[in-house]
Coordinates of N, CA and C in Angstrom, one line a residue:
X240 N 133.5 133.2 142.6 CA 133.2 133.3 144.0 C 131.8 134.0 144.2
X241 N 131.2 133.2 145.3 CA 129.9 133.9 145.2 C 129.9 135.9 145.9
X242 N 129.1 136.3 145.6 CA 128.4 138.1 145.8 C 128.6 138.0 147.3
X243 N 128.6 139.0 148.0 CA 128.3 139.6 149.1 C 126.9 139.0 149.5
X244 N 126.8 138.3 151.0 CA 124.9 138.2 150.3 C 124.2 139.2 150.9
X245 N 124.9 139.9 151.6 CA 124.0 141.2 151.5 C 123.4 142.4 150.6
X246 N 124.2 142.6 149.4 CA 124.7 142.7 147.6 C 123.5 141.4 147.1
X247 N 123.5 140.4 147.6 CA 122.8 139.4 146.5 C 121.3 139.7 146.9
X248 N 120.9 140.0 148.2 CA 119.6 139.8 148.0 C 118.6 141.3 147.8
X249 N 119.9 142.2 147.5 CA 119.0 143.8 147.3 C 119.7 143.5 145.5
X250 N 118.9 142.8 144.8 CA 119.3 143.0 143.7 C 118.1 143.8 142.7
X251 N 118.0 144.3 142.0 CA 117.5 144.8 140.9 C 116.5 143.9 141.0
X252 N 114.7 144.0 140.9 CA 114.4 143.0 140.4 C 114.3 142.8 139.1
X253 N 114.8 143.5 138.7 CA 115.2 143.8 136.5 C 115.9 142.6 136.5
X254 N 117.5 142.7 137.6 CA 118.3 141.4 137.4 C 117.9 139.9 137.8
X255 N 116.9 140.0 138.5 CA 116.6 138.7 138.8 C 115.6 137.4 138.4
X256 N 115.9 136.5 138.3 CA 115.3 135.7 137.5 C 114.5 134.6 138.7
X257 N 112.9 134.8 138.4 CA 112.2 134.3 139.7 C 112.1 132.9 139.4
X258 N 112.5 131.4 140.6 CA 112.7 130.2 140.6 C 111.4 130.0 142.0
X259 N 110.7 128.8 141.4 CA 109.9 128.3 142.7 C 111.2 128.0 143.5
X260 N 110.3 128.0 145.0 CA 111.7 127.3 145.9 C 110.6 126.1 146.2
X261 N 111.4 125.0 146.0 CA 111.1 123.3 146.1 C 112.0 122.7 146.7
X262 N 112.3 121.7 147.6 CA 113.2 121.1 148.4 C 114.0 120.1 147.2
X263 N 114.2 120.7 146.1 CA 115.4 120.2 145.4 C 115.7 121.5 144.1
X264 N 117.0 121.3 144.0 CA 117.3 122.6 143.1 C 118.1 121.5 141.8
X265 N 117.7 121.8 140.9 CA 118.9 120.9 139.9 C 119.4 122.0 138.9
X266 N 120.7 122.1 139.2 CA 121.6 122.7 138.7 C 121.7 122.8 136.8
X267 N 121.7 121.3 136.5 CA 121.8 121.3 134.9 C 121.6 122.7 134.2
X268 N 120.8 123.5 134.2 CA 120.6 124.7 133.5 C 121.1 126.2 134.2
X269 N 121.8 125.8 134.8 CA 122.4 127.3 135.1 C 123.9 126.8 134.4
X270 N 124.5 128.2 133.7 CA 126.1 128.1 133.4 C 126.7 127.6 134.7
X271 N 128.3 127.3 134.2 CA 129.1 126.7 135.4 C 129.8 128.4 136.5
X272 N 129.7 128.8 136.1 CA 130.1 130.4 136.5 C 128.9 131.1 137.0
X273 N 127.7 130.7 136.9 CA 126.7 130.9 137.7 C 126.6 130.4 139.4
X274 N 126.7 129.2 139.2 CA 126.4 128.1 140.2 C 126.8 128.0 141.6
X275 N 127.3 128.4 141.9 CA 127.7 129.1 143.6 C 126.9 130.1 144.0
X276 N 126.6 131.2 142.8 CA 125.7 132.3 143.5 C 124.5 131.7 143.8
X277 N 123.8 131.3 142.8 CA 122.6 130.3 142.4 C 122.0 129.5 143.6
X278 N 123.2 128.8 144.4 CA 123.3 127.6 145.4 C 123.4 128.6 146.4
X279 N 124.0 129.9 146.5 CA 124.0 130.6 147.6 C 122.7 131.4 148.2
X280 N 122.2 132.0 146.9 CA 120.4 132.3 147.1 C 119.7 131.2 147.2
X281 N 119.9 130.1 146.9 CA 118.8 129.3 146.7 C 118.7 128.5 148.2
X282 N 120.0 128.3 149.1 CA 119.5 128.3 150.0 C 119.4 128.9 151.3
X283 N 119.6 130.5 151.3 CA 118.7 131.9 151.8 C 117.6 131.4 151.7
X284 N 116.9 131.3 150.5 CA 115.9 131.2 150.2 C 115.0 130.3 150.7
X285 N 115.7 129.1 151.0 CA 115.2 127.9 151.5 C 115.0 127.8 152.9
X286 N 116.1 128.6 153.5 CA 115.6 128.7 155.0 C 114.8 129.6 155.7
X287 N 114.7 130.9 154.8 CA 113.9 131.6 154.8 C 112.1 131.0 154.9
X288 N 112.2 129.8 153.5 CA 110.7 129.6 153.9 C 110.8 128.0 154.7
X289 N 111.8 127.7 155.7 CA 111.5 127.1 156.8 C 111.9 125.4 155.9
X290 N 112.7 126.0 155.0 CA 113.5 123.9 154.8 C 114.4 123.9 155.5
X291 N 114.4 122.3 155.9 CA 115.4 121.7 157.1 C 116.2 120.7 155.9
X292 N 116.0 120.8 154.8 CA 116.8 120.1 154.1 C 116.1 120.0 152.9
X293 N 117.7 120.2 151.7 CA 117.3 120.2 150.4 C 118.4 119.3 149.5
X294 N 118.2 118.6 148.3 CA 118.5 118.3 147.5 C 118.9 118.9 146.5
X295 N 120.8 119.4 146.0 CA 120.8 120.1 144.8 C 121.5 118.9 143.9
X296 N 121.2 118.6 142.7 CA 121.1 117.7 141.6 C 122.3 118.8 140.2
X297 N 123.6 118.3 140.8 CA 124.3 118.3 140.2 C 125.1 118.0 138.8
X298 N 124.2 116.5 139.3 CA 124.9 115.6 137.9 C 126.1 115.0 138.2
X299 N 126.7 113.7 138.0 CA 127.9 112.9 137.6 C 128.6 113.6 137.3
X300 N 128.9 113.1 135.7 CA 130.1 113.6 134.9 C 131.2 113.1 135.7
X301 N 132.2 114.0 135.7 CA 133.6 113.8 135.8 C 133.7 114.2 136.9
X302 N 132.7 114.8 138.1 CA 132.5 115.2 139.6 C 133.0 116.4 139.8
X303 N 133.4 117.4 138.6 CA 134.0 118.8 138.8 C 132.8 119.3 139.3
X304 N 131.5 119.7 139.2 CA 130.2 120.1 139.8 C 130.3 120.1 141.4
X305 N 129.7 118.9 141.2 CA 130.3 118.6 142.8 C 131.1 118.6 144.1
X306 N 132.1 118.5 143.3 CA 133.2 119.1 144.3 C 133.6 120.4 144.9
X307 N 132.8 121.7 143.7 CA 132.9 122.9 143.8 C 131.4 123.2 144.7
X308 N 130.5 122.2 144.5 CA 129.3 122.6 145.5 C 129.6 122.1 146.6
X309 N 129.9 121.0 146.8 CA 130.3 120.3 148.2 C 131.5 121.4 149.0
X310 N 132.5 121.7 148.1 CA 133.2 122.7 148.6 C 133.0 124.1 149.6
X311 N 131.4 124.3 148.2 CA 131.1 125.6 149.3 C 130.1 125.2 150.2
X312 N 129.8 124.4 149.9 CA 128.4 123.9 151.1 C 129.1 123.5 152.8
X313 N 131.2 123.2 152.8 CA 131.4 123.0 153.3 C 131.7 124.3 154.2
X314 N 131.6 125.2 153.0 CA 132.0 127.0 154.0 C 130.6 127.8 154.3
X315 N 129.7 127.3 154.1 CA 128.2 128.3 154.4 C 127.9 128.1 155.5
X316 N 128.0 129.1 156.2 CA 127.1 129.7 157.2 C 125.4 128.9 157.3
X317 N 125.6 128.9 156.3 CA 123.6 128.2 156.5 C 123.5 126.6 156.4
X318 N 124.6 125.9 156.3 CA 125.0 124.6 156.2 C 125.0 124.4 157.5
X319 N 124.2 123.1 157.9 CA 124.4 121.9 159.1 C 125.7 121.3 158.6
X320 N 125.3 120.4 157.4 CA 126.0 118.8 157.4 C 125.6 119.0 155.8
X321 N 126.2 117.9 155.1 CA 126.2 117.7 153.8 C 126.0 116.4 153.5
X322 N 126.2 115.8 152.6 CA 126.4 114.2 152.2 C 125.5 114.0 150.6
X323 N 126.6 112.6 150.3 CA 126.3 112.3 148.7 C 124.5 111.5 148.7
X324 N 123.2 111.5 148.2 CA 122.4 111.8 147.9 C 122.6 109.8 148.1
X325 N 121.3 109.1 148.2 CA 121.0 107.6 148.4 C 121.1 107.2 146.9
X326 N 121.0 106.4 146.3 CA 121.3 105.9 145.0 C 119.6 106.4 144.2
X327 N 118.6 105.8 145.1 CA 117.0 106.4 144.1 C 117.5 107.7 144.7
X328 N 118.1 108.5 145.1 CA 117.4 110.4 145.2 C 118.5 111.1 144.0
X329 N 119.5 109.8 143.7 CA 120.8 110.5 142.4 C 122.3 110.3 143.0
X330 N 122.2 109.7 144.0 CA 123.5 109.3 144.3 C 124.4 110.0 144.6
X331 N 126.0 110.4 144.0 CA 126.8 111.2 144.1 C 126.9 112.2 142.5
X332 N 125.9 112.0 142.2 CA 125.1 113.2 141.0 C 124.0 114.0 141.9
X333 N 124.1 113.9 143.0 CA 123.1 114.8 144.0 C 123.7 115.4 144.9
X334 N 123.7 116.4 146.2 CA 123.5 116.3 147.6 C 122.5 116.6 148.1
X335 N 122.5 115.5 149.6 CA 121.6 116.2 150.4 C 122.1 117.5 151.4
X336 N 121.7 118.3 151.5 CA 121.8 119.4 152.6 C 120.8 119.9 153.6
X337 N 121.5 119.3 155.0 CA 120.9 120.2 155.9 C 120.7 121.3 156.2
X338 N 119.9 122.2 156.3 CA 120.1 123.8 156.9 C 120.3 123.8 158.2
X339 N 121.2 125.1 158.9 CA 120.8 125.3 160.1 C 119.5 126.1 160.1
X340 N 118.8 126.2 161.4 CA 118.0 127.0 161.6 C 118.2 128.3 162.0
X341 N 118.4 129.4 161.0 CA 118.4 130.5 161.1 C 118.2 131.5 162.3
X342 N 119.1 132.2 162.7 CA 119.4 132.8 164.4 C 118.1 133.3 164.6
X343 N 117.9 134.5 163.5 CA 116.3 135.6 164.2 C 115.7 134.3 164.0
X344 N 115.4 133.1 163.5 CA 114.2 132.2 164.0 C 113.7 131.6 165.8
X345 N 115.2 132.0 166.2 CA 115.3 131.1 167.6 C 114.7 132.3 168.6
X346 N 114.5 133.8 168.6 CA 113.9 134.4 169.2 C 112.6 134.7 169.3
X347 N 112.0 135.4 170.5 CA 111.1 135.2 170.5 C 110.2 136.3 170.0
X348 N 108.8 136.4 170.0 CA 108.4 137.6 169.7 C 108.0 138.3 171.1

């Protein structure tokens, strides 16, 4: 289960491992016990620098991946909407994800 994300984002920067942020994240290389936290910073991360939608690249296989992302993408707070990825973007070896837009964004200065 993913960290506290208030715990995730005061982490050590000893512990952390710096990723460009790109409107697609592909999973393949993180362990399977990684992968929720991963998907949980990554899209903080993403709304933070103003994506309205990102692609994480799961992979096929036997769809255990997916189901466990789709799962939590279906309980995030930073989730609009979800859905399996067009056949050229990877299909249901992909999702797309909407962000919401972030509450302090709607205020004003």
């Amino acid at each position: 289960m993913p960290q506290d994300p208030e715990k995730l984002h005061d982490l050590d920067e000893s512990d952390a491992v710096v990723l460009p942020i790109e409107d697609f994240l592909d999973l393949h290389s993180f362990r399977p016990q990684e992968i929720l936290e991963v998907v949980e910073e990554y899209l903080y991360q993403c709304q933070r620098q103003g994506f309205r939608e990102v692609r994480l690249i799961h992979g096929k296989g036997q769809g255990v991946q997916r189901r466990m992302v789709q799962s939590f993408l279906g309980k995030s707070p930073a989730v609009h909407r979800f859905r399996d990825a067009t056949p050229e973007a990877g299909g249901w070896g992909a999702t797309i994800v909407q962000l919401k837009v972030p509450e302090d964004s709607h205020s004003s200065p």
